[in-house]
Short mmCIF file of C-alpha atoms and ligand atoms in Angstrom, two decimals:
data_model
loop_
_atom_site.label_atom_id
_atom_site.label_comp_id
_atom_site.label_asym_id
_atom_site.label_seq_id
_atom_site.Cartn_x
_atom_site.Cartn_y
_atom_site.Cartn_z
CA MET A 227 63.98 78.06 -131.34
CA SER A 228 63.54 74.60 -132.66
CA ARG A 229 61.41 74.61 -135.76
CA HIS A 230 59.77 71.44 -136.98
CA SER A 231 57.92 72.61 -140.05
CA TRP A 232 59.74 73.09 -143.31
CA ALA A 233 59.38 75.86 -145.83
CA GLU A 234 60.78 75.89 -149.32
CA PRO A 235 64.20 77.58 -149.35
CA TRP A 236 63.20 79.58 -152.44
CA LYS A 237 60.51 81.91 -153.68
CA VAL A 238 58.66 81.93 -156.99
CA LYS A 239 59.93 84.16 -159.83
CA MET A 240 57.85 82.94 -162.75
CA VAL A 241 54.64 80.96 -163.00
CA GLU A 242 53.21 78.55 -165.54
CA HIS A 243 49.43 78.51 -165.81
CA LEU A 244 47.51 75.31 -165.21
CA LYS A 245 44.33 74.44 -167.01
CA MET A 246 41.44 72.53 -165.51
CA THR A 247 39.39 70.35 -167.83
CA THR A 248 35.81 69.13 -167.49
CA ARG A 249 35.02 65.57 -166.51
CA GLN A 250 33.58 64.98 -169.96
CA GLU A 251 36.81 66.14 -171.60
CA ARG A 252 38.84 63.88 -169.34
CA GLU A 253 36.66 60.85 -170.04
CA ALA A 254 37.23 61.40 -173.75
CA ALA A 255 40.95 62.01 -173.28
CA ILE A 256 41.60 58.85 -171.26
CA ALA A 257 39.65 56.70 -173.73
CA GLU A 258 41.63 58.25 -176.58
CA ALA A 259 44.80 57.44 -174.60
CA GLY A 260 43.87 53.76 -174.29
CA PHE A 261 43.49 54.21 -170.51
CA ASN A 262 47.22 54.74 -170.24
CA THR A 263 48.28 58.00 -168.54
CA PHE A 264 51.54 57.96 -170.54
CA LEU A 265 49.50 58.51 -173.70
CA LEU A 266 47.66 61.61 -172.44
CA PRO A 267 48.70 64.92 -174.00
CA SER A 268 49.85 67.11 -171.12
CA ARG A 269 47.45 69.87 -172.17
CA PHE A 270 44.68 67.72 -170.69
CA VAL A 271 46.47 67.31 -167.34
CA TYR A 272 45.86 69.52 -164.33
CA ILE A 273 48.39 68.42 -161.68
CA ASP A 274 51.04 66.26 -163.30
CA LEU A 275 52.36 63.63 -160.90
CA LEU A 276 53.35 61.17 -163.62
CA THR A 277 57.01 61.37 -162.73
CA ASP A 278 59.75 63.31 -160.97
CA SER A 279 61.92 62.72 -164.02
CA GLY A 280 62.93 65.82 -165.94
CA THR A 281 60.00 67.69 -164.43
CA ASN A 282 62.03 69.72 -161.93
CA ALA A 283 61.95 73.52 -161.78
CA MET A 284 65.46 74.86 -162.28
CA SER A 285 66.82 77.70 -160.16
CA ASP A 286 67.70 81.16 -161.47
CA ARG A 287 71.35 80.08 -161.21
CA GLN A 288 70.74 77.05 -163.36
CA TRP A 289 68.93 79.20 -165.92
CA ALA A 290 71.86 81.60 -165.85
CA GLY A 291 74.10 78.58 -166.39
CA LEU A 292 72.22 77.82 -169.61
CA MET A 293 73.50 81.13 -170.95
CA MET A 294 77.03 79.98 -170.20
CA GLY A 295 76.75 77.03 -172.55
CA ASP A 296 79.93 76.40 -174.49
CA GLU A 297 78.55 74.61 -177.51
CA ALA A 298 81.87 73.40 -178.83
CA TYR A 299 81.62 69.93 -180.35
CA ALA A 300 84.68 68.78 -178.44
CA GLY A 301 86.02 69.72 -175.02
CA SER A 302 83.21 72.07 -173.97
CA GLU A 303 84.04 74.11 -170.87
CA ASN A 304 80.78 72.84 -169.31
CA PHE A 305 82.01 69.25 -169.55
CA TYR A 306 84.90 70.17 -167.26
CA HIS A 307 82.54 71.93 -164.83
CA LEU A 308 80.37 68.83 -164.73
CA GLN A 309 83.37 66.56 -164.30
CA ASP A 310 84.51 68.71 -161.36
CA ALA A 311 81.04 68.51 -159.76
CA ILE A 312 80.91 64.73 -160.14
CA ARG A 313 84.41 64.27 -158.74
CA ARG A 314 83.57 66.49 -155.81
CA TYR A 315 80.08 65.31 -154.87
CA TYR A 316 79.96 61.72 -156.17
CA GLY A 317 83.71 61.06 -156.07
CA TYR A 318 84.10 59.12 -159.32
CA GLN A 319 87.10 59.99 -161.45
CA HIS A 320 85.86 59.45 -164.98
CA LEU A 321 82.72 61.01 -166.42
CA ILE A 322 80.96 59.81 -169.54
CA PRO A 323 77.93 62.05 -170.12
CA THR A 324 74.80 60.51 -171.65
CA HIS A 325 71.50 61.96 -172.81
CA GLN A 326 69.76 60.41 -169.77
CA GLY A 327 69.99 57.47 -167.40
CA ARG A 328 69.13 54.68 -169.81
CA GLY A 329 71.91 55.81 -172.15
CA ALA A 330 74.37 55.08 -169.34
CA GLU A 331 72.62 51.79 -168.51
CA HIS A 332 72.94 50.71 -172.11
CA ILE A 333 76.68 51.33 -172.18
CA LEU A 334 77.38 49.75 -168.79
CA SER A 335 75.28 46.67 -169.63
CA GLN A 336 76.92 46.16 -173.01
CA LEU A 337 80.41 46.52 -171.56
CA CYS A 338 80.06 44.54 -168.34
CA ILE A 339 77.54 41.74 -168.99
CA ARG A 340 78.40 38.58 -170.92
CA PRO A 341 75.47 36.53 -172.29
CA GLY A 342 74.23 34.09 -169.66
CA GLN A 343 75.49 36.07 -166.69
CA LEU A 344 73.34 37.02 -163.72
CA VAL A 345 72.85 40.59 -162.54
CA PRO A 346 71.64 40.73 -158.95
CA GLY A 347 69.93 43.94 -157.90
CA ASN A 348 67.83 45.36 -155.07
CA MET A 349 64.55 45.21 -156.99
CA TYR A 350 64.36 45.78 -160.69
CA PHE A 351 63.97 49.08 -162.46
CA THR A 352 62.24 48.92 -165.84
CA THR A 353 64.90 50.45 -168.12
CA THR A 354 67.83 49.03 -166.13
CA LYS A 355 66.47 45.49 -166.42
CA VAL A 356 65.69 45.73 -170.11
CA HIS A 357 69.26 46.84 -170.87
CA GLN A 358 70.63 43.99 -168.76
CA GLU A 359 68.45 41.55 -170.71
CA LEU A 360 69.36 43.00 -174.10
CA ALA A 361 73.02 42.41 -173.16
CA GLY A 362 72.19 38.74 -172.46
CA GLY A 363 72.03 39.03 -168.67
CA LYS A 364 69.38 37.87 -166.25
CA PHE A 365 68.21 40.08 -163.39
CA VAL A 366 67.98 38.41 -159.96
CA ASP A 367 66.18 40.21 -157.13
CA VAL A 368 68.20 40.38 -153.89
CA ILE A 369 66.22 43.04 -152.02
CA ILE A 370 65.11 42.21 -148.47
CA ASP A 371 61.67 40.59 -148.14
CA GLU A 372 60.32 43.59 -146.23
CA ALA A 373 60.44 45.61 -149.46
CA HIS A 374 57.66 43.51 -150.97
CA ASP A 375 55.28 44.27 -148.12
CA PRO A 376 53.63 47.70 -148.43
CA ASP A 377 52.73 47.78 -144.72
CA ASN A 378 56.11 46.92 -143.27
CA GLU A 379 57.49 50.06 -141.58
CA PHE A 380 61.16 49.05 -141.73
CA PRO A 381 63.09 52.32 -142.31
CA PHE A 382 65.50 50.89 -144.92
CA LYS A 383 63.34 48.78 -147.20
CA GLY A 384 65.80 49.32 -150.07
CA ASN A 385 68.45 47.16 -148.37
CA CYS A 386 70.05 44.18 -150.06
CA ASP A 387 69.62 40.79 -148.40
CA LEU A 388 73.17 39.56 -147.85
CA ALA A 389 72.01 35.97 -147.47
CA LYS A 390 70.38 36.09 -150.90
CA ILE A 391 73.62 37.39 -152.45
CA GLU A 392 75.68 34.74 -150.65
CA ARG A 393 73.34 32.01 -151.83
CA LEU A 394 73.60 33.23 -155.41
CA ILE A 395 77.39 33.18 -155.25
CA ARG A 396 77.39 29.73 -153.66
CA GLU A 397 75.00 28.28 -156.23
CA HIS A 398 76.38 29.85 -159.39
CA GLY A 399 79.92 30.97 -158.57
CA ALA A 400 81.17 34.55 -158.64
CA ALA A 401 82.25 34.30 -162.29
CA LYS A 402 78.62 33.87 -163.34
CA ILE A 403 77.73 37.23 -161.79
CA ALA A 404 78.30 40.25 -164.07
CA TYR A 405 78.12 42.78 -161.24
CA LEU A 406 75.69 43.82 -158.53
CA SER A 407 73.36 46.63 -159.51
CA LEU A 408 72.68 48.69 -156.39
CA GLU A 409 69.84 51.19 -156.49
CA THR A 410 69.47 53.92 -153.93
CA ASN A 411 66.01 55.06 -152.82
CA VAL A 412 64.55 52.11 -154.64
CA ASN A 413 61.96 53.40 -157.06
CA MET A 414 59.78 50.30 -157.55
CA ALA A 415 59.72 49.58 -153.81
CA GLY A 416 58.12 52.99 -153.24
CA GLY A 417 61.16 55.27 -153.03
CA GLN A 418 62.66 53.31 -150.12
CA PRO A 419 66.26 53.95 -148.99
CA CYS A 420 69.19 51.67 -148.22
CA SER A 421 71.14 52.17 -145.01
CA LEU A 422 74.79 53.13 -145.23
CA ALA A 423 75.66 50.08 -143.14
CA ASN A 424 73.89 47.80 -145.61
CA ILE A 425 75.54 49.48 -148.61
CA ARG A 426 78.93 48.97 -146.98
CA GLU A 427 78.26 45.32 -146.12
CA THR A 428 76.86 44.58 -149.57
CA CYS A 429 79.85 46.12 -151.32
CA ALA A 430 82.31 44.38 -148.98
CA LEU A 431 80.68 41.01 -149.64
CA CYS A 432 80.74 41.48 -153.41
CA HIS A 433 84.29 42.80 -153.44
CA LYS A 434 85.47 39.87 -151.33
CA HIS A 435 84.33 37.64 -154.20
CA GLY A 436 85.73 39.91 -156.90
CA ILE A 437 82.27 41.12 -157.96
CA LYS A 438 81.95 44.77 -158.91
CA VAL A 439 79.13 46.98 -157.63
CA TYR A 440 77.61 49.63 -159.86
CA LEU A 441 75.31 52.14 -158.26
CA ASP A 442 72.14 53.45 -159.79
CA ALA A 443 72.73 56.91 -158.34
CA THR A 444 69.51 58.39 -159.73
CA ARG A 445 68.11 59.22 -156.28
CA ALA A 446 71.25 58.74 -154.16
CA VAL A 447 71.02 62.24 -152.66
CA GLU A 448 67.47 61.57 -151.46
CA ASN A 449 68.77 58.30 -150.01
CA ALA A 450 71.59 60.19 -148.27
CA TYR A 451 68.99 62.46 -146.65
CA PHE A 452 67.11 59.45 -145.27
CA ILE A 453 70.37 58.01 -143.92
CA GLN A 454 71.02 61.31 -142.15
CA GLN A 455 67.51 61.32 -140.69
CA ARG A 456 67.14 57.66 -139.79
CA GLU A 457 70.45 55.88 -139.33
CA PRO A 458 72.12 55.87 -135.91
CA GLY A 459 75.30 57.96 -135.85
CA GLN A 460 74.54 59.89 -139.05
CA LYS A 461 72.50 62.87 -137.92
CA ASN A 462 75.38 65.30 -137.51
CA ARG A 463 76.88 64.53 -140.88
CA THR A 464 76.06 66.45 -144.05
CA ILE A 465 74.13 65.02 -146.97
CA ALA A 466 77.22 65.63 -149.12
CA GLN A 467 79.42 63.58 -146.78
CA ILE A 468 76.94 60.71 -146.75
CA LEU A 469 76.61 60.81 -150.53
CA ARG A 470 80.38 60.44 -150.86
CA ASP A 471 80.33 57.50 -148.45
CA ILE A 472 77.70 55.74 -150.56
CA CYS A 473 79.61 56.27 -153.78
CA ASP A 474 83.03 55.50 -152.32
CA CYS A 475 81.98 51.89 -151.61
CA THR A 476 81.04 51.29 -155.24
CA ASP A 477 82.97 50.91 -158.50
CA GLY A 478 80.96 53.34 -160.56
CA ALA A 479 77.46 54.62 -161.23
CA THR A 480 74.80 55.20 -163.80
CA MET A 481 72.75 58.30 -163.25
CA SER A 482 69.55 59.82 -164.49
CA ALA A 483 70.25 63.47 -163.67
CA LYS A 484 66.61 64.23 -164.40
CA LYS A 485 65.81 63.42 -160.76
CA ASP A 486 68.18 64.42 -157.92
CA ALA A 487 70.26 66.77 -160.07
CA LEU A 488 67.34 69.14 -160.69
CA VAL A 489 67.55 69.35 -164.46
CA ASN A 490 65.15 68.56 -167.28
CA ILE A 491 67.48 66.32 -169.27
CA GLY A 492 70.81 64.58 -168.77
CA GLY A 493 72.60 61.62 -167.27
CA PHE A 494 75.99 60.04 -166.97
CA LEU A 495 78.08 56.97 -166.44
CA ALA A 496 80.90 57.55 -163.97
CA VAL A 497 83.59 55.04 -163.07
CA ASN A 498 86.95 54.86 -161.37
CA ASP A 499 88.56 52.23 -163.58
CA GLU A 500 90.50 53.98 -166.36
CA GLU A 501 90.36 51.02 -168.70
CA LEU A 502 86.58 50.66 -168.40
CA ALA A 503 86.22 54.43 -168.82
CA GLU A 504 88.18 54.26 -172.07
CA ARG A 505 85.94 51.51 -173.41
CA ALA A 506 82.86 53.47 -172.36
CA ARG A 507 84.19 56.62 -174.06
CA ASN A 508 84.62 54.61 -177.20
CA MET A 509 81.11 53.25 -177.00
CA VAL A 510 79.38 56.54 -176.19
CA VAL A 511 80.47 57.99 -179.54
CA ILE A 512 78.44 55.30 -181.32
CA TYR A 513 75.19 55.74 -179.44
CA GLU A 514 75.12 59.15 -177.76
CA GLY A 515 77.71 61.63 -179.03
CA LEU A 516 81.31 62.60 -178.45
CA HIS A 517 82.64 61.63 -175.01
CA THR A 518 82.66 65.26 -173.84
CA TYR A 519 78.94 65.79 -174.42
CA GLY A 520 77.25 62.39 -174.78
CA GLY A 521 74.03 63.67 -176.34
CA LEU A 522 73.75 66.81 -174.25
CA ALA A 523 74.18 70.45 -175.15
CA GLY A 524 76.95 72.30 -173.28
CA ARG A 525 74.26 74.32 -171.50
CA ASP A 526 72.59 71.14 -170.21
CA MET A 527 75.86 70.03 -168.63
CA GLU A 528 76.26 73.44 -166.97
CA ALA A 529 72.73 73.30 -165.52
CA MET A 530 73.47 69.81 -164.22
CA ALA A 531 76.75 70.85 -162.58
CA ILE A 532 74.91 73.65 -160.74
CA GLY A 533 71.94 71.40 -159.92
CA ILE A 534 74.18 68.79 -158.31
CA ALA A 535 75.57 71.37 -155.89
CA GLU A 536 72.03 72.54 -155.05
CA SER A 537 70.74 69.01 -154.57
CA VAL A 538 72.93 68.24 -151.54
CA GLN A 539 71.75 71.28 -149.55
CA PHE A 540 69.88 70.26 -146.42
CA ASP A 541 67.15 72.91 -146.74
CA HIS A 542 66.38 71.77 -150.25
CA MET A 543 66.09 68.12 -149.31
CA HIS A 544 64.17 68.83 -146.11
CA ALA A 545 61.50 70.70 -148.07
CA ARG A 546 61.51 68.21 -150.94
CA ILE A 547 60.98 65.13 -148.79
CA GLY A 548 58.83 67.18 -146.40
CA GLN A 549 56.39 67.88 -149.21
CA VAL A 550 56.15 64.20 -150.16
CA GLU A 551 55.55 63.31 -146.50
CA TYR A 552 52.91 66.03 -146.22
CA LEU A 553 50.90 64.43 -149.03
CA GLY A 554 51.48 60.95 -147.61
CA HIS A 555 50.23 61.89 -144.15
CA LYS A 556 47.09 63.52 -145.60
CA LEU A 557 46.31 60.31 -147.44
CA ILE A 558 46.94 58.15 -144.39
CA GLU A 559 44.60 60.40 -142.37
CA GLY A 560 41.99 59.93 -145.11
CA GLY A 561 42.22 56.15 -144.79
CA VAL A 562 43.96 55.62 -148.13
CA PRO A 563 46.17 52.50 -148.29
CA ILE A 564 49.69 53.62 -149.23
CA VAL A 565 53.18 52.13 -149.07
CA ARG A 566 54.86 52.85 -145.76
CA PRO A 567 57.16 54.39 -144.76
CA ILE A 568 56.34 57.29 -147.10
CA GLY A 569 58.95 57.29 -149.88
CA GLY A 570 61.35 59.91 -151.15
CA HIS A 571 60.02 60.90 -154.55
CA GLY A 572 56.37 60.10 -154.30
CA VAL A 573 53.48 58.55 -152.50
CA PHE A 574 52.57 55.07 -153.70
CA LEU A 575 48.93 53.98 -153.50
CA ASP A 576 48.41 50.30 -152.76
CA ALA A 577 46.03 49.51 -155.62
CA LYS A 578 45.42 45.93 -154.48
CA ARG A 579 43.91 47.15 -151.23
CA PHE A 580 42.30 50.22 -152.81
CA LEU A 581 40.45 48.09 -155.37
CA LEU A 582 39.73 44.82 -153.62
CA HIS A 583 37.12 43.95 -156.26
CA ILE A 584 39.52 44.06 -159.22
CA PRO A 585 41.63 40.91 -159.70
CA HIS A 586 45.34 41.29 -160.36
CA GLU A 587 44.85 40.02 -163.93
CA GLN A 588 42.73 43.12 -164.62
CA PHE A 589 45.52 45.49 -163.62
CA PRO A 590 44.04 47.37 -160.66
CA ALA A 591 46.86 49.93 -160.58
CA GLN A 592 46.42 50.77 -164.25
CA ALA A 593 42.68 51.20 -163.65
CA LEU A 594 43.23 53.30 -160.54
CA ALA A 595 45.61 55.69 -162.31
CA ALA A 596 43.10 56.11 -165.15
CA ALA A 597 40.20 56.64 -162.71
CA LEU A 598 42.14 59.22 -160.69
CA TYR A 599 42.72 61.17 -163.87
CA VAL A 600 39.02 61.07 -164.78
CA GLU A 601 38.06 62.13 -161.26
CA SER A 602 40.47 65.02 -160.86
CA GLY A 603 42.82 65.70 -163.77
CA VAL A 604 45.71 64.51 -161.58
CA ARG A 605 48.04 62.32 -163.64
CA ALA A 606 49.77 59.44 -161.85
CA MET A 607 51.54 56.29 -163.07
CA GLU A 608 51.04 52.55 -162.77
CA ARG A 609 53.85 50.68 -160.99
CA GLY A 610 52.67 47.10 -160.87
CA ALA A 611 52.05 44.19 -163.21
CA VAL A 612 51.90 46.29 -166.38
CA SER A 613 55.34 47.76 -165.57
CA ALA A 614 56.73 44.35 -164.61
CA GLY A 615 56.03 42.90 -168.07
CA ARG A 616 56.34 39.23 -168.96
CA ASP A 617 58.71 36.53 -167.84
CA HIS A 618 61.31 36.07 -170.56
CA GLU A 619 61.31 32.30 -170.37
CA THR A 620 57.63 31.46 -169.86
CA GLY A 621 56.07 34.42 -171.66
CA GLN A 622 53.61 34.76 -168.77
CA ASN A 623 52.68 38.04 -167.08
CA VAL A 624 54.70 38.72 -163.96
CA PHE A 625 52.52 39.72 -161.01
CA PRO A 626 54.72 41.46 -158.44
CA SER A 627 53.47 41.63 -154.87
CA LEU A 628 53.48 45.42 -155.13
CA GLU A 629 50.65 46.68 -157.34
CA LEU A 630 51.02 50.44 -156.98
CA VAL A 631 50.01 53.81 -158.34
CA ARG A 632 52.75 56.37 -157.96
CA LEU A 633 51.90 59.98 -157.19
CA THR A 634 55.30 61.35 -158.06
CA ILE A 635 56.26 64.80 -156.89
CA PRO A 636 58.38 66.95 -159.22
CA ARG A 637 61.00 68.96 -157.36
CA ARG A 638 60.27 72.64 -156.62
CA VAL A 639 57.18 72.69 -158.86
CA TYR A 640 53.95 72.33 -156.90
CA THR A 641 52.75 73.92 -153.67
CA GLN A 642 51.25 72.52 -150.52
CA ALA A 643 47.82 73.58 -151.86
CA HIS A 644 48.33 71.31 -154.88
CA MET A 645 49.07 68.50 -152.45
CA ASP A 646 45.81 69.28 -150.60
CA VAL A 647 43.81 69.10 -153.83
CA THR A 648 45.53 65.84 -154.78
CA ALA A 649 44.83 64.27 -151.40
CA GLU A 650 41.17 65.33 -151.53
CA SER A 651 40.82 63.85 -155.01
CA VAL A 652 42.27 60.49 -153.97
CA ILE A 653 40.06 60.36 -150.87
CA GLU A 654 37.00 61.18 -152.95
CA LEU A 655 37.94 58.36 -155.29
CA LEU A 656 38.31 55.97 -152.38
CA GLU A 657 34.72 56.67 -151.42
CA ASN A 658 33.56 55.68 -154.91
CA ARG A 659 36.05 52.91 -155.49
CA GLU A 660 33.56 50.15 -156.32
CA LYS A 661 32.60 52.08 -159.48
CA ILE A 662 36.08 51.57 -160.95
CA VAL A 663 36.39 48.69 -163.42
CA GLY A 664 39.37 46.56 -164.43
CA LEU A 665 41.23 46.75 -167.75
CA ARG A 666 42.55 44.40 -170.43
CA PHE A 667 45.19 44.95 -173.09
CA THR A 668 44.23 45.95 -176.61
CA HIS A 669 47.85 46.67 -177.60
CA GLU A 670 50.95 45.37 -175.89
CA PRO A 671 54.39 46.57 -177.05
CA LYS A 672 57.36 44.22 -176.79
CA TYR A 673 59.70 46.36 -174.69
CA LEU A 674 58.79 48.47 -171.63
CA ARG A 675 55.14 47.90 -172.43
CA PHE A 676 53.78 50.30 -169.81
CA PHE A 677 54.90 53.34 -171.80
CA GLN A 678 52.84 52.64 -174.91
CA ALA A 679 50.30 49.94 -174.04
CA ARG A 680 46.61 50.45 -174.70
CA PHE A 681 43.69 49.02 -172.75
CA GLU A 682 39.92 48.77 -172.67
CA PRO A 683 37.59 48.34 -169.69
CA VAL A 684 36.62 44.71 -169.07
CA SER A 685 32.99 45.84 -168.97
CA GLY A 686 31.11 48.98 -169.94
CA GLU A 687 32.45 52.01 -171.75
CA THR A 688 34.78 53.64 -169.30
CA VAL A 689 36.97 52.96 -166.32
CA PHE A 690 35.08 55.05 -163.79
CA LYS A 691 31.53 56.28 -164.14
CA LYS A 692 30.16 58.12 -161.13
N1 LIG B 994 67.08 54.29 -162.76
C1 LIG B 994 66.05 54.69 -161.99
C2 LIG B 994 66.01 54.29 -160.56
C3 LIG B 994 65.04 55.48 -162.54
O1 LIG B 994 64.03 55.86 -161.77
C4 LIG B 994 65.10 55.84 -163.90
C5 LIG B 994 64.03 56.61 -164.52
C6 LIG B 994 66.19 55.40 -164.66
C7 LIG B 994 67.17 54.64 -164.05
C8 LIG B 994 66.32 55.70 -166.12
O2 LIG B 994 66.65 57.02 -166.32
O3 LIG B 994 64.65 57.99 -167.48
O4 LIG B 994 66.85 59.18 -167.40
O5 LIG B 994 66.58 57.18 -168.80
N2 LIG B 994 62.90 56.76 -164.00
C9 LIG B 994 61.81 57.53 -164.52
C10 LIG B 994 60.64 57.41 -163.57
C11 LIG B 994 61.46 57.23 -165.93
O6 LIG B 994 59.59 57.98 -163.89
O7 LIG B 994 60.75 56.80 -162.51
P1 LIG B 994 66.14 57.88 -167.57
#
């Protein structure tokens, strides 16, 4: 029998109660939070789709692994388990654990970027870019143009544009390029994958010019699943095999294990070069902790080692991506403008088309995320101009072509019924969209402003009054 529908390859053992708030409570909460969903206490949130980062439900095996924590300061047994898992599934020889992804980005950036160098990448990620800049580097976008168009159905919108990389090398010389930062399942593009062919060509081009390639492996397993599903010649290969192929092209990786690896905290830097690994081990002791724990407890490393092995299972990934696609299709059926193809870790609402009456300068995605919360208690996140920040040189706001609200799906946490409620809430909002008003800053932090910024409505008291 060929079966098309997916079902979760697990059953529920423990539940966590959700609390629904009243509209009045939510209006007060979002005003108190400066119309920024990051500043909402989670007790006021019903369905939390802020992020897929650290919000995963761990398996009973991972929880059992927590009890196997070897909390030795140095040389914890769990470090060696994690090192084995990374060598086996990602293929890198040297592991430097970090408390989360940005800890690894900090170390890599400080070690591999000289002031004035360029760091090409397939679309920026917020924390990655800020660490590149703090090390004196300048991010240059080399993603294909299709990625900037929410309606373009190209199946690998995460791909690098080889011509853009070649032009950069021609104009500036390879020595001016610190390394290429290659992200899989590109977050800011809407969770869009790279093809294996493009990863191979990109790495070959860079290596030909002596430029290293470091992978942001945060969602590489989800990317491997898309390669298996979409790329000619890949459908009979396992996700684990494809993951190894992706990593084998590159020189090392930074990782936020809070996503693919199904844990609540953790990350790592992994490289093949022994000399670089030694320098990174030396640096991690300054900022994170000893090189065999890097800011993590032994138990966290054990949970991560087990989570990595679970993450490459087909049934897991089929249900995980299947759930995201389920929500995406419901929204498309309801006429909601979303980024297509539907991404790996969430559904991205196209706020520019959702709120045609709000100019880009009034941050439509920020307003839409706030309004969705008021409407339904569903918490989403802005991924547009507020996240993009200001241009370093001109001080002006950057207005990316993608002005999105991300409905991010935590792994193994919510049910199909939660997706139904979410879709209904967004569709309801669409019907009342002209009542949503734009926002302006009242407080703008210097770094990664989206996390802590505060806003006020450009007119009236609140962002969305029905
Ligand atoms: N790289 C990517 C592609 C990410 O999505 C993230 C985090 C990081 C690096 C940084 O890792 O959070 O462990 O320090 N993304 C989260 C998100 C915050 O919600 O998308 P971290």
